[in-house]
């Protein structure tokens, strides 16, 4: 079997921004490639958006039997849909979700609207396109503080910092203005839920869709004054490979009722957005212990080193899979879908 492995590799230079946070490092890329080589010939393709002609030419020349897609893209809310669109145009089978699901998942407001239409709980929110939208709400804000401000089209906690949780309208104005200027995209102003937070790794399709062991985000080891969110600081500053802190518990202590609710709402979210093969759903509880969807990631991170805390591989290890085995399971899930 010939497998095209599609990815985006982080630049080796130290760039002082979060632009490439979603891209993979060389260790991850090589580890995934080694796992795939156990199943066939692997053609590694760095899908840099500036070299799409090279990507197309390589695919057409290699004629892979299937593409293992982990390419995040770079610019715009449609960036994760770029490779699936290209692969469908060229008629190559591929792993992971189709363009429609990629588009929806990267648009937080559309995701939340679909959740509501499907009777799936998600925190109340307002979409802000500019500061005029926000200032008009000064006397008509229907949400209650505290609130959390998020860029509408980002992942990997880009734009979600300790300053994103606000307790006053003045704080809301400051962080919204800053993020609008930095990310040049709409902002989600969302009701902040103070309950426990979980991540659910899913794999499969239709009747085979499986939830791996639930991961809980543990805030106890964060700085005392932290806002108890899995923020940019938590992911990339406080918890590092060199100085890891205990941020996850897998599996967490849950009643059977709550565990089943979390798994059920995660699967319903996956199917409602039309996802395929694998994804990760992030969930937070309200004051009544009801799980709410925060967002869905159709291309979760797959850091192989346990000290580089990564939810999906942790859930897989807890379920008894080695890193290679979970890569193979993702591949086999797509192969079964295509009847290959």
Coordinates of C-alpha atoms in Angstrom, one line a residue:
X1 CA 0.0 0.0 0.0
X2 CA 1.2 3.5 -0.9
X3 CA 0.4 6.2 1.7
X4 CA 0.8 9.9 1.2
X5 CA 1.4 11.5 4.6
X6 CA 0.3 15.2 4.5
X7 CA 1.4 17.6 7.2
X8 CA 2.6 21.1 7.9
X9 CA 6.0 21.3 9.6
X10 CA 6.8 24.1 12.0
X11 CA 9.6 26.5 10.9
X12 CA 12.9 25.7 12.7
X13 CA 13.5 29.4 13.5
X14 CA 12.1 30.7 16.7
X15 CA 9.2 32.9 15.7
X16 CA 7.8 35.1 18.5
X17 CA 4.2 34.6 17.6
X18 CA 1.5 31.9 17.7
X19 CA 1.2 31.7 13.9
X20 CA 2.4 28.1 13.6
X21 CA 1.1 26.6 16.8
X22 CA -1.1 24.2 15.0
X23 CA 1.7 22.8 12.8
X24 CA 3.7 19.7 13.8
X25 CA 7.3 19.5 14.9
X26 CA 9.8 17.3 13.2
X27 CA 9.7 14.6 16.0
X28 CA 5.9 14.2 15.6
X29 CA 6.2 14.1 11.8
X30 CA 8.9 11.4 11.9
X31 CA 7.1 9.3 14.5
X32 CA 3.9 9.3 12.5
X33 CA 5.8 8.5 9.3
X34 CA 7.6 5.5 11.0
X35 CA 4.2 4.2 12.2
X36 CA 2.8 4.4 8.7
X37 CA 5.8 2.7 7.2
X38 CA 4.8 -0.4 9.0
X39 CA 1.7 -0.5 6.8
X40 CA 3.3 0.4 3.4
X41 CA 5.4 2.8 1.4
X42 CA 5.1 6.4 2.7
X43 CA 5.5 9.6 0.7
X44 CA 6.0 12.5 3.1
X45 CA 4.5 15.8 1.8
X46 CA 4.9 19.1 3.6
X47 CA 1.8 20.9 2.5
X48 CA 3.1 24.5 2.8
X49 CA 0.4 26.7 1.4
X50 CA 3.0 28.6 -0.7
X51 CA 3.9 25.3 -2.5
X52 CA 0.6 23.9 -3.6
X53 CA 1.8 23.2 -7.1
X54 CA 4.5 21.0 -5.6
X55 CA 1.9 19.2 -3.5
X56 CA -0.4 18.6 -6.5
X57 CA 2.5 17.4 -8.7
X58 CA 3.8 15.0 -6.0
X59 CA 0.4 13.5 -5.4
X60 CA -0.2 13.0 -9.1
X61 CA 3.2 11.5 -9.6
X62 CA 3.0 9.2 -6.5
X63 CA -0.6 8.0 -7.1
X64 CA -1.1 7.0 -3.4
X65 CA -3.7 4.4 -2.4
X66 CA -4.7 6.7 0.5
X67 CA -3.6 10.0 2.1
X68 CA -3.1 10.3 5.8
X69 CA -4.1 13.9 6.3
X70 CA -2.8 16.0 9.2
X71 CA -2.4 19.3 7.3
X72 CA -3.8 22.3 9.2
X73 CA -3.2 25.0 6.6
X74 CA -2.3 28.5 7.5
X75 CA -4.6 31.4 6.6
X76 CA -8.3 32.0 7.0
X77 CA -11.2 30.1 8.5
X78 CA -11.2 27.6 5.6
X79 CA -7.6 26.5 6.0
X80 CA -8.2 23.0 7.3
X81 CA -10.6 22.4 4.4
X82 CA -8.0 23.2 1.8
X83 CA -6.4 19.7 1.6
X84 CA -9.6 17.7 1.7
X85 CA -11.0 19.9 -1.1
X86 CA -7.8 19.3 -3.1
X87 CA -7.8 15.5 -2.4
X88 CA -11.5 15.2 -3.5
X89 CA -10.8 17.2 -6.6
X90 CA -7.9 14.8 -7.5
X91 CA -10.0 11.8 -6.4
X92 CA -7.6 10.5 -3.7
X93 CA -9.0 8.7 -0.6
X94 CA -7.9 10.4 2.6
X95 CA -8.3 10.1 6.4
X96 CA -10.2 12.5 8.6
X97 CA -13.2 14.8 8.0
X98 CA -14.5 16.1 4.8
X99 CA -14.3 19.8 3.8
X100 CA -17.8 20.7 5.1
X101 CA -16.9 19.4 8.6
X102 CA -13.5 21.2 8.6
X103 CA -15.2 24.4 7.6
X104 CA -17.9 24.1 10.3
X105 CA -15.4 23.1 13.1
X106 CA -13.2 26.1 12.3
X107 CA -16.1 28.5 12.6
X108 CA -17.0 28.5 16.3
X109 CA -20.3 30.5 15.8
X110 CA -21.6 28.2 13.1
X111 CA -20.6 25.2 15.2
X112 CA -22.5 26.6 18.2
X113 CA -25.5 27.4 16.1
X114 CA -25.6 23.9 14.8
X115 CA -25.3 22.6 18.3
X116 CA -28.3 24.6 19.4
X117 CA -30.4 23.5 16.4
X118 CA -29.6 19.9 17.3
X119 CA -30.5 20.5 21.0
X120 CA -26.9 20.0 22.0
X121 CA -25.9 22.2 25.0
X122 CA -23.3 24.9 24.3
X123 CA -22.6 28.1 26.3
X124 CA -24.6 31.2 25.3
X125 CA -22.6 33.5 23.1
X126 CA -22.5 36.7 21.0
X127 CA -20.5 37.1 17.8
X128 CA -18.6 40.4 17.5
X129 CA -17.3 41.6 14.1
X130 CA -15.9 44.9 15.2
X131 CA -15.8 47.3 18.2
X132 CA -19.0 49.0 17.0
X133 CA -20.9 45.7 17.6
X134 CA -19.5 45.6 21.1
X135 CA -20.2 49.2 22.1
X136 CA -23.8 48.9 21.0
X137 CA -24.2 46.1 23.6
X138 CA -23.1 48.3 26.5
X139 CA -26.6 48.7 27.9
X140 CA -28.1 45.6 26.3
X141 CA -25.7 42.8 27.1
X142 CA -27.8 39.7 27.7
X143 CA -24.9 37.6 29.0
X144 CA -23.7 37.8 32.6
X145 CA -20.1 38.2 33.8
X146 CA -17.8 36.4 33.9
X147 CA -17.4 36.0 30.2
X148 CA -14.7 34.5 28.0
X149 CA -13.5 36.1 24.7
X150 CA -12.3 33.8 21.9
X151 CA -11.2 34.3 18.2
X152 CA -13.9 32.8 16.1
X153 CA -11.6 30.8 13.8
X154 CA -8.6 29.7 15.7
X155 CA -7.4 26.5 17.5
X156 CA -4.6 25.4 19.9
X157 CA -5.8 28.1 22.4
X158 CA -4.6 30.9 20.0
X159 CA -6.0 34.1 21.3
X160 CA -7.3 32.5 24.5
X161 CA -5.1 33.8 27.4
X162 CA -5.6 34.5 31.1
X163 CA -6.9 37.9 30.1
X164 CA -9.7 36.3 28.0
X165 CA -11.9 35.7 31.1
X166 CA -13.4 39.0 32.0
X167 CA -15.5 40.3 34.9
X168 CA -16.5 43.7 33.7
X169 CA -17.4 45.6 30.5
X170 CA -14.1 47.6 30.7
X171 CA -12.1 44.3 30.7
X172 CA -14.3 43.0 27.9
X173 CA -13.6 46.1 25.7
X174 CA -9.8 45.8 26.3
X175 CA -9.4 42.2 25.4
X176 CA -11.9 42.3 22.5
X177 CA -10.1 45.3 20.9
X178 CA -6.7 43.6 21.4
X179 CA -7.8 40.4 19.7
X180 CA -9.7 42.1 16.9
X181 CA -6.4 44.0 16.1
X182 CA -4.2 40.9 16.4
X183 CA -6.3 38.2 14.7
X184 CA -8.3 40.3 12.2
X185 CA -11.4 38.1 12.6
X186 CA -14.7 38.1 14.6
X187 CA -14.7 37.3 18.3
X188 CA -16.9 35.0 20.2
X189 CA -18.0 36.4 23.6
X190 CA -19.2 33.4 25.5
X191 CA -20.8 32.7 28.8
X192 CA -18.0 31.4 31.1
X193 CA -18.8 28.1 32.8
X194 CA -16.9 27.5 36.0
X195 CA -17.3 23.7 36.1
X196 CA -15.0 20.8 35.3
X197 CA -13.5 20.6 31.8
X198 CA -13.0 17.4 29.7
X199 CA -11.7 16.3 26.4
X200 CA -13.2 13.3 24.5
X201 CA -11.2 11.5 21.8
X202 CA -13.4 9.8 19.2
X203 CA -12.5 7.3 16.6
X204 CA -14.7 5.5 14.1
X205 CA -17.7 6.2 11.9
X206 CA -21.5 5.6 12.3
X207 CA -22.0 2.4 14.4
X208 CA -18.3 1.9 15.0
X209 CA -17.8 5.4 16.5
X210 CA -15.9 4.9 19.8
X211 CA -15.1 7.2 22.7
X212 CA -11.6 6.6 24.1
X213 CA -11.2 7.2 27.9
X214 CA -12.2 10.7 28.9
X215 CA -9.5 13.2 29.8
X216 CA -10.1 15.8 32.5
X217 CA -8.2 19.1 32.5
X218 CA -6.8 19.5 36.1
X219 CA -6.4 23.2 37.1
X220 CA -5.0 22.5 40.6
X221 CA -1.3 22.8 39.5
X222 CA -1.8 26.1 37.6
X223 CA -0.8 29.3 39.3
X224 CA -3.1 30.2 42.1
X225 CA -4.5 33.3 40.4
X226 CA -5.1 31.5 37.1
X227 CA -8.6 31.7 35.5
X228 CA -8.9 27.9 35.5
X229 CA -9.0 27.6 31.7
X230 CA -6.8 25.6 29.3
X231 CA -5.3 28.8 28.0
X232 CA -2.3 29.7 25.8
X233 CA -0.2 30.1 29.0
X234 CA -1.3 26.7 30.3
X235 CA -0.5 24.9 27.0
X236 CA 2.7 26.6 25.9
X237 CA 4.3 28.4 28.9
X238 CA 3.5 26.8 32.3
X239 CA 3.5 23.2 31.0
X240 CA 6.5 22.4 29.0
X241 CA 8.4 19.2 27.9
X242 CA 11.3 20.3 30.1
X243 CA 9.2 21.1 33.1
X244 CA 5.9 19.2 32.7
X245 CA 3.1 19.8 35.2
X246 CA 0.2 17.5 35.9
X247 CA -2.6 18.9 33.7
X248 CA -4.6 15.8 32.8
X249 CA -6.4 13.0 34.6
X250 CA -7.4 10.0 32.5
X251 CA -9.8 8.5 33.3
X252 CA -11.3 11.0 35.7
X253 CA -13.6 10.2 38.6
X254 CA -17.2 10.4 37.2
X255 CA -20.5 8.9 37.9
X256 CA -21.7 6.5 35.3
X257 CA -24.5 8.9 34.5
X258 CA -22.2 11.9 33.9
X259 CA -19.7 9.8 32.0
X260 CA -22.5 8.6 29.6
X261 CA -23.8 12.1 29.2
X262 CA -20.3 13.4 28.2
X263 CA -19.8 10.5 25.7
X264 CA -23.3 10.9 24.3
X265 CA -23.0 14.6 23.7
X266 CA -19.5 14.2 22.1
X267 CA -20.7 11.6 19.7
X268 CA -23.8 13.6 18.8
X269 CA -21.6 16.7 18.1
X270 CA -19.2 14.6 15.9
X271 CA -22.2 13.3 13.8
X272 CA -24.0 16.6 13.7
X273 CA -21.0 18.3 12.1
X274 CA -20.5 15.4 9.7
X275 CA -17.0 14.4 11.0
X276 CA -15.3 11.3 9.9
X277 CA -12.7 8.8 11.3
X278 CA -11.4 10.7 14.3
X279 CA -11.7 14.0 16.2
X280 CA -11.6 15.5 19.7
X281 CA -14.4 17.2 21.5
X282 CA -13.9 19.7 24.3
X283 CA -16.6 20.0 27.0
X284 CA -17.2 22.0 30.2
X285 CA -19.8 21.5 32.9
X286 CA -22.2 24.2 34.1
X287 CA -23.3 24.7 37.7
X288 CA -25.9 21.9 37.4
X289 CA -23.2 19.4 36.1
X290 CA -24.6 19.5 32.6
X291 CA -22.0 19.0 29.8
X292 CA -21.7 21.8 27.2
X293 CA -19.8 21.6 24.0
X294 CA -17.0 24.2 23.8
X295 CA -15.7 23.1 20.4
X296 CA -14.7 20.2 18.2
X297 CA -11.2 19.6 16.7
X298 CA -11.3 17.4 13.6
X299 CA -7.5 17.3 13.4
X300 CA -6.4 16.9 17.0
X301 CA -2.7 17.1 18.0
X302 CA -0.8 13.8 18.1
X303 CA 2.3 14.6 20.1
X304 CA 4.0 11.2 20.7
X305 CA 6.1 12.1 23.8
X306 CA 4.0 11.6 27.0
X307 CA 5.8 14.6 28.5
X308 CA 4.4 16.9 25.8
X309 CA 0.9 16.6 27.1
X310 CA -1.5 15.8 24.3
X311 CA -5.1 14.7 25.0
X312 CA -5.7 12.3 22.1
X313 CA -2.5 10.2 22.6
X314 CA -3.1 10.1 26.3
X315 CA -6.6 8.8 25.8
X316 CA -5.3 6.2 23.3
X317 CA -2.6 5.1 25.7
X318 CA -5.1 4.7 28.5
X319 CA -7.3 2.6 26.2
X320 CA -4.3 0.3 25.7
X321 CA -3.1 1.5 22.3
X322 CA 0.5 2.3 21.5
X323 CA 1.2 5.4 19.4
X324 CA 1.7 3.3 16.3
X325 CA -1.5 1.4 17.0
X326 CA -3.6 4.5 17.2
X327 CA -2.1 5.7 13.9
X328 CA -3.0 2.4 12.3
X329 CA -6.5 2.5 13.7
X330 CA -7.1 5.9 12.2
X331 CA -5.8 4.6 8.9
X332 CA -7.9 1.4 9.1
X333 CA -11.0 3.4 9.9
X334 CA -10.6 5.4 6.7
X335 CA -9.7 2.3 4.7
X336 CA -12.9 0.6 5.9
X337 CA -15.0 3.7 5.0
X338 CA -13.6 3.6 1.5
X339 CA -14.0 -0.3 1.3
X340 CA -10.3 -0.5 0.5

